[in-house]
Every structure is written in C-alpha cells, then in structure tokens.
Short mmCIF file of C-alpha atoms in Angstrom, two decimals:
data_model
loop_
_atom_site.label_atom_id
_atom_site.label_comp_id
_atom_site.label_asym_id
_atom_site.label_seq_id
_atom_site.Cartn_x
_atom_site.Cartn_y
_atom_site.Cartn_z
CA GLN A 1 50.54 -27.91 -188.87
CA ARG A 2 49.47 -24.72 -186.32
CA LEU A 3 52.71 -23.60 -183.77
CA VAL A 4 52.24 -20.79 -180.72
CA PHE A 5 54.77 -18.90 -179.72
CA ASP A 6 54.91 -17.80 -176.06
CA CYS A 7 57.88 -14.56 -176.23
CA GLU A 8 58.46 -12.75 -173.11
CA THR A 9 56.33 -10.06 -173.59
CA GLU A 10 53.47 -12.63 -173.33
CA ILE A 11 52.16 -12.03 -176.57
CA ARG A 12 50.36 -15.06 -178.10
CA ARG A 13 50.89 -15.84 -181.81
CA THR A 14 49.37 -19.12 -183.89
CA TRP A 15 51.12 -19.50 -186.76
CA ASP A 16 49.23 -22.14 -189.92
CA ALA A 17 50.83 -23.05 -193.09
CA TYR A 18 49.59 -24.27 -196.03
CA GLU A 19 51.31 -25.63 -199.18
CA VAL A 20 50.45 -24.33 -202.27
CA LEU A 21 51.41 -25.05 -206.30
CA ALA A 22 51.98 -22.15 -208.70
CA SER A 23 53.40 -21.74 -212.07
CA SER A 24 54.69 -18.75 -214.12
CA LYS A 25 55.77 -18.85 -218.13
CA THR A 26 58.66 -17.09 -217.19
CA SER A 27 60.51 -18.28 -213.71
CA TRP A 28 60.37 -19.37 -210.15
CA GLU A 29 60.97 -16.13 -208.95
CA ASP A 30 57.48 -15.04 -210.90
CA ALA A 31 55.91 -18.38 -209.72
CA ALA A 32 56.89 -17.63 -206.16
CA LYS A 33 55.38 -14.19 -206.52
CA ASN A 34 52.32 -15.54 -208.00
CA ALA A 35 52.06 -18.03 -204.70
CA VAL A 36 51.80 -15.40 -202.74
CA LYS A 37 49.89 -13.04 -204.60
CA THR A 38 46.70 -15.32 -204.91
CA ALA A 39 47.24 -16.40 -201.47
CA SER A 40 47.05 -12.92 -200.32
CA LYS A 41 43.37 -12.35 -201.21
CA SER A 42 42.07 -14.96 -198.83
CA LEU A 43 44.86 -14.76 -196.49
CA LYS A 44 46.25 -12.01 -194.15
CA ALA A 45 49.11 -11.69 -192.27
CA ILE A 46 51.19 -13.86 -194.57
CA ARG A 47 55.12 -14.14 -193.11
CA SER A 48 56.89 -16.55 -195.55
CA LEU A 49 57.11 -18.57 -198.58
CA TYR A 50 59.27 -21.85 -198.28
CA ILE A 51 59.65 -23.35 -201.46
CA LYS A 52 59.79 -27.60 -201.25
CA GLU A 53 59.88 -28.22 -204.61
CA HIS A 54 60.88 -26.65 -208.54
CA VAL A 55 59.54 -28.25 -211.43
CA ALA A 56 59.79 -27.15 -215.41
CA VAL A 57 57.72 -28.18 -217.99
CA VAL A 58 59.87 -29.11 -221.20
CA GLU A 59 58.51 -29.05 -224.59
CA ASP A 60 60.70 -29.61 -227.65
CA GLY A 61 64.02 -28.49 -225.44
CA ASP A 62 62.37 -25.40 -224.04
CA ILE A 63 61.10 -24.72 -220.78
CA LYS A 64 57.31 -23.72 -221.54
CA GLU A 65 56.25 -23.07 -217.72
CA TYR A 66 57.98 -23.03 -214.53
CA ARG A 67 56.16 -24.82 -211.43
CA ILE A 68 56.73 -24.16 -207.62
CA ASN A 69 55.57 -26.99 -204.51
CA ALA A 70 55.88 -24.12 -201.19
CA LYS A 71 54.60 -23.73 -198.02
CA ILE A 72 52.97 -20.49 -197.32
CA THR A 73 53.15 -19.84 -193.68
CA PHE A 74 50.91 -17.33 -192.34
CA GLU A 75 49.50 -15.82 -188.66
CA VAL A 76 45.98 -16.53 -187.24
CA LEU A 77 44.60 -13.28 -186.40
CA ASP A 78 42.34 -12.37 -183.90
CA ASP A 79 38.89 -11.23 -184.52
CA GLU A 80 39.91 -8.04 -183.06
CA ASP A 81 43.14 -7.76 -185.35
#
C-alpha cells in the first residue's frame, strides 16, 4: 500500500508499509525494537511502527516469548535522497 501526499509546499512524498513479525524473550517493547532494528538494515527513512497484534508463547505457566505482528511505515526516497 503506497500513499502519496501533496503538501502546500509542493513536496511530494511516497510512503509504503511492510508487515513484519518480531519477537523477544523479555517484552513486547523489545520485540518492537527488534522489528525496527532489523527492518532498518534494509529500509531507510522508517517513520512509524503500528502494532497490530500481541502474542505470548506460554510454557509451564510462564511466558517464554513475546511476539508482535506490526506494520512498519517508511518513506520511499528518490535516488537523490
């Protein structure tokens, strides 16, 4: 899904979003940080993270893993950027 915004300053920007899955052994917040850190290796200009779903893996009454399903929104940069 790509969005194009025309601002009053006549700057055109194109945004795209990827759905990602991420996890952590310690918290959902760390899972979110892991998602952004991993995505930033191949995407520039990440602007937001929208968490769609939280899931926990439970074993023997303890949470063993925190998982998120999220969308990462980023600006599609021109070759000049």
